[in-house]
XYZ file of C-alpha atoms in Angstrom:
708
model
C 63.362 71.309 30.956
C 60.625 69.251 29.276
C 58.267 66.978 31.206
C 55.904 64.237 30.082
C 54.261 61.140 31.469
C 52.147 58.090 30.779
C 50.694 55.015 32.458
C 51.656 51.565 31.199
C 49.139 48.828 30.411
C 49.913 47.260 33.794
C 49.187 50.493 35.647
C 52.745 51.691 36.290
C 53.013 55.471 36.217
C 56.036 56.887 34.380
C 57.067 60.547 34.488
C 59.975 61.900 32.461
C 62.023 65.065 32.814
C 64.476 65.942 30.017
C 67.090 68.677 30.203
C 70.164 69.597 28.206
C 73.506 68.902 29.903
C 77.152 69.017 28.874
C 78.952 65.868 27.777
C 80.901 66.061 31.024
C 77.842 64.473 32.653
C 78.607 61.216 30.842
C 82.275 61.339 31.835
C 81.213 61.760 35.462
C 79.150 58.592 35.091
C 82.134 56.713 33.641
C 84.269 57.760 36.608
C 81.581 56.656 39.068
C 81.422 53.203 37.486
C 84.731 52.359 39.123
C 82.893 51.389 42.321
C 79.147 51.789 41.624
C 76.725 49.812 39.468
C 75.790 51.090 36.052
C 76.962 51.218 32.478
C 78.236 53.447 29.704
C 77.879 52.563 26.043
C 79.217 54.338 22.971
C 79.795 53.884 19.275
C 83.075 55.139 17.887
C 82.432 54.193 14.257
C 80.443 55.656 11.380
C 79.540 53.119 8.707
C 76.533 54.484 6.779
C 73.569 52.154 6.929
C 75.106 50.109 9.762
C 76.565 52.237 12.526
C 76.493 55.863 13.617
C 78.048 57.595 16.603
C 76.145 57.827 19.861
C 76.767 57.422 23.591
C 74.698 56.973 26.731
C 75.232 55.983 30.309
C 73.720 55.579 33.744
C 74.858 55.001 37.297
C 73.041 53.739 40.412
C 70.109 51.985 38.702
C 67.132 51.456 40.964
C 66.816 47.719 40.356
C 68.701 44.769 38.910
C 67.759 41.391 37.452
C 70.255 38.537 37.854
C 70.037 35.016 36.440
C 72.030 31.905 37.264
C 70.867 28.934 35.274
C 67.083 28.787 35.537
C 66.950 30.941 38.662
C 66.255 34.653 38.157
C 66.037 37.300 40.854
C 65.115 40.958 41.167
C 66.786 43.163 43.763
C 66.012 46.736 44.789
C 69.249 48.711 44.887
C 67.921 51.751 46.770
C 64.682 53.218 48.131
C 63.509 53.989 44.626
C 63.988 50.347 43.714
C 61.811 49.309 46.652
C 58.982 51.308 45.102
C 59.379 49.565 41.747
C 60.119 46.042 43.018
C 56.487 44.947 43.622
C 55.688 45.458 39.928
C 58.748 43.456 38.871
C 58.196 40.803 41.559
C 54.726 40.041 40.205
C 56.273 39.537 36.751
C 58.812 37.024 38.060
C 56.244 35.178 40.117
C 54.041 34.881 37.030
C 56.915 33.160 35.187
C 58.326 30.799 37.830
C 58.132 29.309 41.287
C 59.492 31.321 44.230
C 62.811 30.337 45.779
C 62.479 31.426 49.396
C 60.135 34.079 50.747
C 60.031 37.372 48.768
C 60.985 40.493 50.725
C 60.692 44.205 50.120
C 64.211 44.157 48.633
C 64.459 40.825 46.875
C 62.476 38.182 45.025
C 63.813 35.040 43.361
C 62.105 32.408 41.236
C 63.033 29.273 39.338
C 61.592 28.846 35.863
C 61.060 25.100 35.349
C 61.606 23.389 32.045
C 58.481 22.531 30.113
C 57.567 18.979 29.241
C 55.546 20.211 26.291
C 57.003 19.603 22.843
C 57.029 22.916 21.018
C 57.739 23.312 17.294
C 61.004 25.021 16.377
C 59.063 28.054 15.171
C 58.152 28.651 18.829
C 61.634 27.938 20.176
C 61.945 31.424 21.676
C 58.744 30.911 23.718
C 60.024 27.903 25.659
C 59.910 28.580 29.419
C 63.278 30.060 30.444
C 64.484 33.025 32.483
C 63.528 35.088 29.437
C 59.904 34.262 30.180
C 60.254 36.448 33.279
C 61.994 39.186 31.301
C 59.172 39.146 28.770
C 56.722 39.739 31.614
C 58.761 42.736 32.815
C 58.852 44.227 29.318
C 55.069 43.845 29.024
C 54.501 45.494 32.417
C 56.564 48.578 31.504
C 55.537 48.783 27.837
C 55.447 52.344 26.507
C 56.694 54.600 23.714
C 59.818 55.957 25.416
C 62.803 55.091 23.152
C 65.343 54.914 26.022
C 63.584 53.363 29.011
C 64.407 49.674 29.273
C 66.745 47.025 30.647
C 70.489 47.540 30.193
C 73.301 45.104 30.849
C 74.934 41.841 29.832
C 73.810 38.407 28.657
C 76.110 35.454 29.313
C 77.039 32.642 26.962
C 75.468 29.892 29.109
C 71.962 31.269 28.514
C 71.972 29.332 25.240
C 71.947 26.082 27.189
C 68.371 26.767 28.267
C 67.516 26.091 24.620
C 70.260 23.695 23.473
C 71.021 20.284 25.067
C 74.761 20.773 25.648
C 76.578 18.258 27.865
C 78.639 20.168 30.425
C 82.256 19.170 30.854
C 83.498 22.311 32.593
C 82.576 23.129 36.172
C 80.729 26.441 36.472
C 82.376 28.795 39.002
C 80.267 29.774 41.998
C 80.526 33.488 41.124
C 79.434 33.039 37.499
C 76.249 34.876 36.587
C 74.444 34.329 33.308
C 72.562 37.609 33.114
C 72.695 41.012 34.790
C 70.204 43.665 33.691
C 69.656 47.084 35.236
C 66.617 49.342 35.268
C 68.071 52.886 35.173
C 65.999 55.849 36.315
C 68.521 58.455 35.079
C 70.196 58.363 31.674
C 72.584 60.700 29.881
C 72.127 60.362 26.109
C 74.449 61.863 23.456
C 73.393 62.005 19.799
C 76.500 62.743 17.714
C 74.521 63.337 14.527
C 72.216 65.939 16.097
C 74.993 67.212 18.384
C 72.771 66.999 21.459
C 73.306 65.770 25.014
C 70.339 65.299 27.319
C 69.737 63.942 30.777
C 66.564 61.892 31.170
C 65.190 61.444 34.697
C 62.369 59.010 35.389
C 59.908 58.793 38.258
C 57.768 55.706 38.793
C 54.480 55.169 40.594
C 53.510 51.613 41.602
C 50.375 50.796 43.601
C 49.981 54.439 44.579
C 53.526 54.848 45.865
C 55.978 57.057 43.960
C 59.736 57.544 43.696
C 59.750 61.347 43.564
C 61.962 62.847 46.241
C 63.748 59.558 47.035
C 67.549 59.305 46.871
C 68.985 57.943 43.607
C 72.343 56.699 44.882
C 73.106 53.072 45.540
C 75.766 50.962 47.207
C 79.404 51.695 46.365
C 81.994 48.933 46.467
C 85.654 49.970 46.393
C 87.981 47.862 44.238
C 89.376 44.737 45.861
C 93.094 44.120 46.284
C 94.604 42.816 43.028
C 94.751 39.048 42.794
C 97.543 37.018 41.257
C 97.461 37.117 37.448
C 97.109 33.629 35.932
C 99.608 32.621 33.251
C 98.698 32.979 29.589
C 98.187 29.792 27.553
C 101.371 28.098 26.316
C 102.213 28.557 22.650
C 100.920 25.625 20.603
C 97.969 24.789 22.848
C 95.445 26.508 20.590
C 97.017 24.937 17.507
C 96.200 21.545 19.037
C 92.539 22.556 19.282
C 92.628 23.563 15.616
C 94.046 20.163 14.710
C 91.231 18.463 16.660
C 88.661 20.585 14.859
C 90.093 19.637 11.458
C 89.399 15.991 12.258
C 85.781 16.865 13.042
C 85.500 18.775 9.787
C 86.809 15.728 7.951
C 84.087 13.556 9.513
C 81.403 16.081 8.592
C 80.482 16.805 12.235
C 81.244 20.506 11.817
C 81.358 23.038 9.007
C 83.100 25.696 11.083
C 83.777 26.292 14.773
C 85.041 29.248 16.823
C 87.002 28.110 19.895
C 88.846 30.706 21.944
C 91.731 30.968 24.350
C 92.188 33.210 27.373
C 94.793 35.863 28.164
C 95.219 37.798 31.411
C 96.535 41.165 32.549
C 96.204 43.467 35.539
C 93.538 46.181 35.615
C 93.026 48.353 38.688
C 91.130 51.091 36.831
C 88.249 49.828 34.629
C 87.074 53.377 33.870
C 90.550 54.405 32.697
C 90.728 51.237 30.623
C 87.413 52.086 28.947
C 88.552 55.603 28.111
C 91.836 54.364 26.702
C 90.143 51.640 24.671
C 87.788 54.144 23.067
C 90.800 56.112 21.851
C 93.051 53.257 20.816
C 90.473 50.849 19.398
C 87.233 52.602 18.323
C 84.383 50.174 17.644
C 80.638 50.161 16.978
C 79.966 48.816 20.495
C 82.222 50.301 23.193
C 81.133 49.706 26.770
C 81.885 49.574 30.447
C 79.360 47.809 32.653
C 79.758 47.689 36.418
C 77.856 44.522 37.273
C 78.130 44.705 41.035
C 79.970 42.197 43.252
C 83.225 43.819 42.118
C 82.840 42.686 38.502
C 83.213 44.863 35.386
C 82.946 44.268 31.661
C 84.956 46.578 29.408
C 85.015 46.065 25.678
C 85.159 47.386 22.134
C 83.120 44.932 20.100
C 83.140 45.176 16.309
C 79.973 43.154 15.805
C 76.288 43.873 16.100
C 74.368 40.986 17.650
C 70.698 41.880 17.111
C 69.173 45.297 16.511
C 65.398 45.759 16.264
C 63.612 48.927 15.206
C 59.873 48.555 14.729
C 59.501 45.242 12.910
C 62.963 45.430 11.293
C 65.584 43.058 12.688
C 69.230 43.467 11.671
C 72.496 41.645 12.208
C 76.009 42.224 10.871
C 77.973 38.960 11.039
C 81.740 39.395 10.861
C 84.058 36.746 9.515
C 87.205 37.149 7.512
C 90.167 38.777 9.226
C 93.570 40.119 8.268
C 96.101 42.338 10.032
C 96.194 45.979 9.023
C 99.051 47.323 6.954
C 101.577 49.867 8.150
C 99.846 52.631 6.151
C 96.858 53.084 3.804
C 98.752 51.489 0.945
C 99.461 48.486 3.133
C 95.799 48.423 4.149
C 94.799 48.348 0.482
C 97.089 45.384 -0.147
C 95.683 43.597 2.904
C 92.122 44.247 1.699
C 93.027 42.883 -1.728
C 94.419 39.738 -0.083
C 91.403 39.375 2.213
C 88.837 39.747 -0.582
C 90.787 37.299 -2.760
C 90.852 34.561 -0.101
C 88.498 31.673 -0.805
C 88.847 30.519 2.801
C 87.862 33.900 4.244
C 84.903 34.129 1.864
C 83.784 30.639 2.891
C 83.885 31.628 6.565
C 81.570 34.570 6.027
C 79.307 32.675 3.630
C 78.599 29.998 6.229
C 78.010 32.609 8.928
C 75.549 34.471 6.747
C 73.707 31.342 5.662
C 73.247 30.338 9.305
C 72.176 33.876 10.217
C 69.566 33.908 7.437
C 68.299 30.599 8.779
C 67.931 32.111 12.267
C 65.846 34.985 10.911
C 63.695 32.756 8.732
C 62.235 31.206 11.897
C 60.573 34.478 12.941
C 60.481 36.751 9.887
C 57.874 37.357 7.203
C 58.597 34.991 4.280
C 60.722 36.633 1.622
C 61.893 39.539 3.792
C 65.215 38.054 4.910
C 67.768 39.736 2.679
C 71.515 40.299 2.513
C 71.720 44.080 2.042
C 75.526 44.306 2.308
C 78.022 41.648 1.225
C 81.690 41.387 2.266
C 81.866 45.013 3.292
C 85.197 46.182 4.663
C 85.518 47.495 8.226
C 88.840 48.799 9.552
C 89.814 48.598 13.224
C 92.968 49.559 15.070
C 94.871 46.378 14.236
C 92.524 44.321 12.072
C 90.479 44.450 8.883
C 87.230 42.474 8.756
C 84.711 41.540 6.081
C 81.113 42.058 7.182
C 77.712 41.121 5.811
C 74.567 43.093 6.695
C 71.313 41.126 6.904
C 67.788 42.253 7.624
C 64.323 40.743 7.966
C 60.826 41.817 9.009
C 59.339 40.247 12.124
C 56.085 38.373 11.761
C 53.293 40.007 13.796
C 53.309 37.277 16.443
C 56.990 37.811 17.265
C 58.901 40.657 18.961
C 62.418 41.884 19.666
C 63.015 39.282 22.363
C 62.117 36.520 19.899
C 64.659 37.983 17.490
C 67.293 38.032 20.232
C 66.676 34.439 21.271
C 66.415 32.884 17.830
C 69.957 34.038 17.010
C 71.435 32.671 20.253
C 74.347 32.630 19.937
C 75.757 34.157 16.800
C 77.407 31.676 14.494
C 80.425 33.998 14.379
C 81.248 33.044 17.996
C 80.034 29.425 17.955
C 80.192 27.790 14.534
C 77.946 25.523 12.530
C 75.945 23.451 13.011
C 75.480 25.485 16.184
C 74.665 22.719 18.674
C 77.588 20.536 17.596
C 79.899 23.547 17.473
C 78.932 24.598 21.014
C 79.555 21.049 22.234
C 83.028 21.126 20.649
C 83.718 24.433 22.394
C 82.562 23.005 25.740
C 84.822 19.973 25.243
C 87.949 21.869 24.143
C 88.091 25.263 25.846
C 89.925 25.374 29.166
C 87.378 27.466 31.118
C 83.747 28.518 30.848
C 83.057 31.483 28.615
C 81.061 33.467 31.185
C 80.170 36.651 29.244
C 82.279 36.054 26.130
C 80.178 35.170 23.093
C 77.042 36.541 24.720
C 75.776 40.081 24.291
C 75.661 43.536 25.838
C 73.192 46.340 25.253
C 69.587 47.146 26.012
C 66.047 45.888 25.523
C 63.665 48.797 25.195
C 60.211 48.859 26.709
C 59.050 50.373 23.395
C 59.837 47.114 21.561
C 63.262 48.171 20.296
C 66.618 46.530 20.941
C 70.266 47.267 20.294
C 72.846 44.662 21.297
C 76.451 43.912 20.433
C 78.311 40.640 20.703
C 80.570 40.352 23.716
C 83.826 40.253 21.750
C 87.116 42.105 22.311
C 86.012 42.269 25.935
C 87.768 42.059 29.286
C 85.990 40.630 32.297
C 87.573 42.321 35.320
C 87.433 41.051 38.886
C 89.845 41.600 41.766
C 92.159 43.674 39.587
C 92.616 40.927 36.977
C 91.349 41.304 33.407
C 90.441 38.147 31.501
C 90.443 38.507 27.705
C 89.192 35.700 25.508
C 89.772 35.666 21.740
C 88.779 33.116 19.134
C 89.206 32.373 15.454
C 86.803 30.919 12.916
C 88.131 27.500 11.942
C 87.486 25.622 8.701
C 88.948 22.420 7.330
C 91.589 24.418 5.440
C 92.651 26.379 8.541
C 96.348 26.549 9.356
C 96.783 25.816 13.102
C 99.673 28.211 13.667
C 98.008 31.000 11.661
C 94.755 30.649 13.597
C 96.648 30.765 16.885
C 98.353 33.985 15.766
C 94.938 35.423 14.865
C 93.647 34.924 18.417
C 96.757 36.652 19.755
C 96.294 39.551 17.327
C 92.630 39.968 18.295
C 93.516 40.009 21.995
C 96.420 42.408 21.467
C 94.218 45.509 21.069
C 92.783 45.052 24.566
C 96.029 43.898 26.130
C 97.784 46.910 24.612
C 95.147 49.285 26.015
C 95.456 47.637 29.438
C 99.187 48.251 29.374
C 98.712 51.998 28.851
C 96.026 52.754 31.474
C 96.651 56.161 32.969
C 98.948 57.322 30.192
C 96.318 58.241 27.611
C 96.628 61.957 28.368
C 100.410 62.008 28.242
C 101.795 63.459 25.027
C 103.843 60.766 23.267
C 107.446 61.758 22.865
C 108.237 62.144 19.196
C 111.558 60.508 18.436
C 114.056 62.976 17.028
C 115.562 62.045 13.675
C 118.051 63.529 11.321
C 116.630 65.992 8.774
C 119.253 66.009 6.038
C 117.744 69.026 4.268
C 118.286 71.509 7.096
C 120.197 74.544 5.806
C 119.802 73.550 2.145
C 117.946 75.443 -0.598
C 116.287 73.429 -3.363
C 115.203 74.827 -6.734
C 112.401 72.641 -8.087
C 111.742 73.084 -11.818
C 108.088 72.478 -12.668
C 107.421 70.893 -16.061
C 103.632 71.326 -15.898
C 103.270 68.165 -13.843
C 100.474 67.139 -11.448
C 102.762 65.979 -8.638
C 105.193 68.867 -8.203
C 103.740 70.180 -4.938
C 103.871 66.768 -3.294
C 107.467 66.371 -4.430
C 108.285 69.773 -2.929
C 106.570 68.753 0.302
C 108.792 65.674 0.591
C 111.881 67.915 0.454
C 110.379 70.368 2.954
C 109.667 67.508 5.372
C 113.409 66.915 5.441
C 114.072 70.533 6.426
C 114.954 71.956 3.004
C 113.884 75.404 1.807
C 112.162 74.832 -1.566
C 111.574 77.382 -4.353
C 109.474 76.156 -7.299
C 109.725 77.820 -10.714
C 107.810 76.937 -13.850
C 110.145 75.899 -16.710
C 111.408 78.601 -19.085
C 112.714 81.012 -16.445
C 115.904 83.045 -17.208
C 119.112 81.225 -16.296
C 120.172 84.254 -14.239
C 117.512 83.312 -11.662
C 119.585 80.266 -10.749
C 122.282 82.600 -9.495
C 119.769 84.832 -7.717
C 118.293 81.871 -5.830
C 121.640 80.202 -5.171
C 120.320 76.621 -4.783
C 122.257 73.776 -3.226
C 120.273 71.295 -5.354
C 118.160 71.535 -8.512
C 115.342 69.061 -8.992
C 113.934 68.398 -12.460
C 110.301 67.468 -12.005
C 108.235 64.900 -13.877
C 106.017 66.098 -16.694
C 104.125 65.108 -19.813
C 105.577 64.713 -23.310
C 109.292 64.577 -24.201
C 112.261 66.557 -22.764
C 112.437 68.555 -26.024
C 108.911 69.901 -25.390
C 110.390 71.939 -22.546
C 113.844 72.728 -23.963
C 115.366 70.824 -21.048
C 118.787 70.390 -22.694
C 119.490 74.136 -22.422
C 118.592 74.183 -18.726
C 120.812 71.166 -18.056
C 123.680 72.973 -19.798
C 123.233 75.880 -17.374
C 123.090 73.559 -14.360
C 126.187 71.618 -15.377
C 128.084 74.838 -16.160
C 127.557 75.880 -12.542
C 128.563 72.436 -11.239
C 125.316 72.216 -9.244
C 123.932 68.935 -7.901
C 120.862 67.784 -9.835
C 118.147 65.216 -9.227
C 115.752 64.216 -12.013
C 112.413 62.494 -11.574
C 110.746 60.645 -14.467
C 110.912 63.259 -17.268
C 113.959 64.605 -15.438
C 115.731 61.252 -15.793
C 114.794 61.058 -19.466
C 116.187 64.553 -20.081
C 119.463 63.718 -18.318
C 119.862 60.473 -20.303
C 119.120 62.192 -23.601
C 121.478 65.078 -22.734
C 124.264 62.543 -22.095
C 123.775 61.016 -25.550
C 121.442 58.199 -24.648
C 118.271 57.301 -26.506
C 114.640 57.103 -25.416
C 111.913 54.802 -26.669
C 108.183 54.443 -26.102
C 106.902 51.562 -24.031
C 104.648 49.035 -25.733
C 102.105 49.709 -22.975
C 102.180 53.015 -21.052
C 102.640 52.629 -17.288
C 100.539 55.300 -15.636
C 99.646 54.963 -11.967
C 100.912 51.367 -11.964
C 103.008 49.694 -9.301
C 106.388 48.437 -10.461
C 108.738 45.939 -8.878
C 112.141 47.614 -8.797
C 115.403 45.696 -8.381
C 118.654 47.326 -7.300
C 121.819 46.750 -9.331
C 124.843 46.528 -7.082
C 125.925 49.372 -4.805
C 123.848 52.555 -4.917
C 124.284 55.716 -2.862
C 120.926 57.018 -4.115
C 119.050 53.888 -3.020
C 120.939 53.351 0.223
C 118.676 51.837 2.894
C 116.164 50.403 0.429
C 115.743 46.629 0.079
C 117.129 44.714 -2.856
C 113.624 44.745 -4.328
C 110.971 47.330 -3.589
C 107.673 48.630 -4.987
C 107.481 52.019 -6.696
C 104.994 54.015 -8.766
C 105.402 54.204 -12.551
C 104.008 57.111 -14.588
C 105.680 57.008 -17.992
C 105.452 56.176 -21.684
C 109.108 56.990 -22.435
C 111.921 54.837 -21.135
C 115.655 54.316 -21.294
C 117.063 50.820 -21.706
C 120.317 49.956 -19.963
C 122.496 50.041 -23.140
C 121.153 53.492 -23.969
C 122.298 55.166 -20.734
C 125.486 57.134 -21.445
C 127.629 58.760 -18.782
C 125.676 57.288 -15.848
C 125.598 54.029 -13.947
C 122.160 52.372 -13.975
C 121.442 51.254 -10.391
C 117.877 49.949 -10.610
C 115.655 48.280 -13.228
C 112.221 46.699 -13.570
C 111.818 43.048 -14.607
C 111.145 44.191 -18.201
C 114.505 45.987 -18.336
C 113.388 49.594 -17.903
C 115.979 51.713 -16.144
C 114.589 53.021 -12.854
C 117.623 54.853 -11.397
C 120.884 56.349 -12.698
C 123.823 57.865 -10.800
C 126.968 59.865 -11.335
C 128.106 60.351 -7.712
C 131.371 62.147 -8.574
C 129.480 64.959 -10.271
C 126.480 64.668 -7.934
C 123.970 63.846 -10.682
C 121.155 61.444 -9.844
C 117.752 60.525 -11.264
C 114.910 58.041 -10.859
C 112.291 56.982 -13.388
C 109.736 56.067 -10.695
C 107.892 58.675 -8.618
C 109.220 58.787 -5.047
C 106.330 61.038 -3.941
C 103.555 58.591 -4.978
C 101.554 56.571 -2.463
C 102.661 53.461 -4.338
C 106.268 54.230 -3.340
C 105.343 54.712 0.324
C 105.784 51.079 1.362
C 108.637 50.898 3.830
C 109.187 54.634 3.388
C 111.009 54.017 0.107
C 110.165 57.359 -1.484
C 111.157 59.376 1.587
C 114.462 57.504 1.819
C 115.328 58.442 -1.769
C 114.730 62.135 -0.994
C 116.816 61.899 2.182
C 119.655 60.284 0.257
C 119.554 62.963 -2.464
C 119.861 65.711 0.130
C 122.815 64.009 1.801
C 124.545 63.417 -1.533
C 124.144 67.001 -2.752
C 126.403 68.269 0.055
C 130.093 68.368 -0.828
């Protein structure tokens, strides 16, 4: 165990004990958050330069700060909090006027609006509830990188800076800010592979916390309430249509309205664990806010991060659904990066973000250090920009936080007009959505994520809000589908709470190669092993021999199928005609791939020609010609990989029926079902033939057809 200590500028004594613990300590905290205050935060993504993996958590903080509108309070949550409260109470009283008489457990103040006209450069210093928070940070200022205020910042905090006309009634239980002061933290550093517990003791006005109990009040979950209905289909599309009219008038450049979905959730901790597995994100969190309220989320977007004088943000805009496999992902990425609309969305977000930083950063230091970078999530692909600036000496992390309020990616632009549109068109208040979660460090640092892909849970009901970035060229139905897709990751995780440890049952399928032996002839190709693997996946026993082996080995092996592999050059370079003679003499089924097809065509009397342009590693659009046993189950048109310079035109195929061609007339498949002879020009084992499982289906069909 290591110990250290210091005294802050305001005379608060801080002692720290650090000891190594197992990662189980953090899981114990997560479990406790079901009915006790606290939070657990983690990062499940590694994107060099932007995100790395870490995790930390706390339970039973000693004190909490809560804001509603311009009223902010501090409450001691246990005996340790009563020791610390006088120091925090003096900070609040320095920032506002008391509401009621302060007690040993509780103090509350109202921070009045200022009548002074401040320049926009000093926007973040206007009197608000953050004035009180700034006082607290100053009182506890020190070099510890983990001691600070942890919690959630609600969307309505922006209205202390922006003159938004309220249309929606604010619920009585809505809070705009909940921050905790933990005195015990478990911190995991995935890069250093360390896990430490940090315990703090405080001394205020000669009174210390050492020896006092750390636990706080526990509140068991309430009985589940009735789940509200989800929005009717078409409702969000109407909002998009209204926004398009505002774009036309020039009132808005972009806007990000959301809609709300609901589901049951009796186990927030289980939900958090499941979400981390099913939807890893840079900002994963569960925060038990007290009063029976939890926030659980997996946010993809950094809000504001400050280290020293460096302030960073990573605005996300540009979204497309993931493909079924990596090849599908690549196609989706190609589509996303080619979209002018999606690029415009991110451009506007980044231009607004740069404007936010320019208010508080050293001139010339605001830079885009990453442009339209791809980030992959469980169901979505996003484009992300990475922006940094250097704070001017007169500004700090809290100024950086406030000047970005709220991110253009959840509001729109111009921000004030966009937030008014959201107020006028969303059905309910946003509460926490569009705000932030994270921590403000007493050492001047900050790490916060946007409250996106988040469920607010109360009385067993999870509320999930999802939005889409709208432009003039938005399609209403497509934008509505995007909100549903964004919400689906959380709704899907909610539906599987409690089943994350159950092994999924693998559906049994036919393996047509079981009991069959395949002889694969290798013609010095670079894809033979993958081709063999495809046959083995179907249950076949595969023996691979390099070309030129004695014909007697065919009889020794006794194959049920012979596969002629691809290869370089021409069939004559490998003496393939002699091998085909031996195969046909034994009446064995044969399947040729690429060079194998060319050899079978040439052996049958057909002719081969060179392509005008070699097709190596290129995708080809293949069309079926009539009925085909070899291509059974494949669509009329499918994508396949081409690796060839030689080709056979349809008139040159003798003794076989061509069953597939490319648009330029190249034969892609030939069949002689009666004699069980089949071949394809494309490569079924290539990743380019993986779409829809086309390559695997060809191999399955070959194995079925080789049986008598």
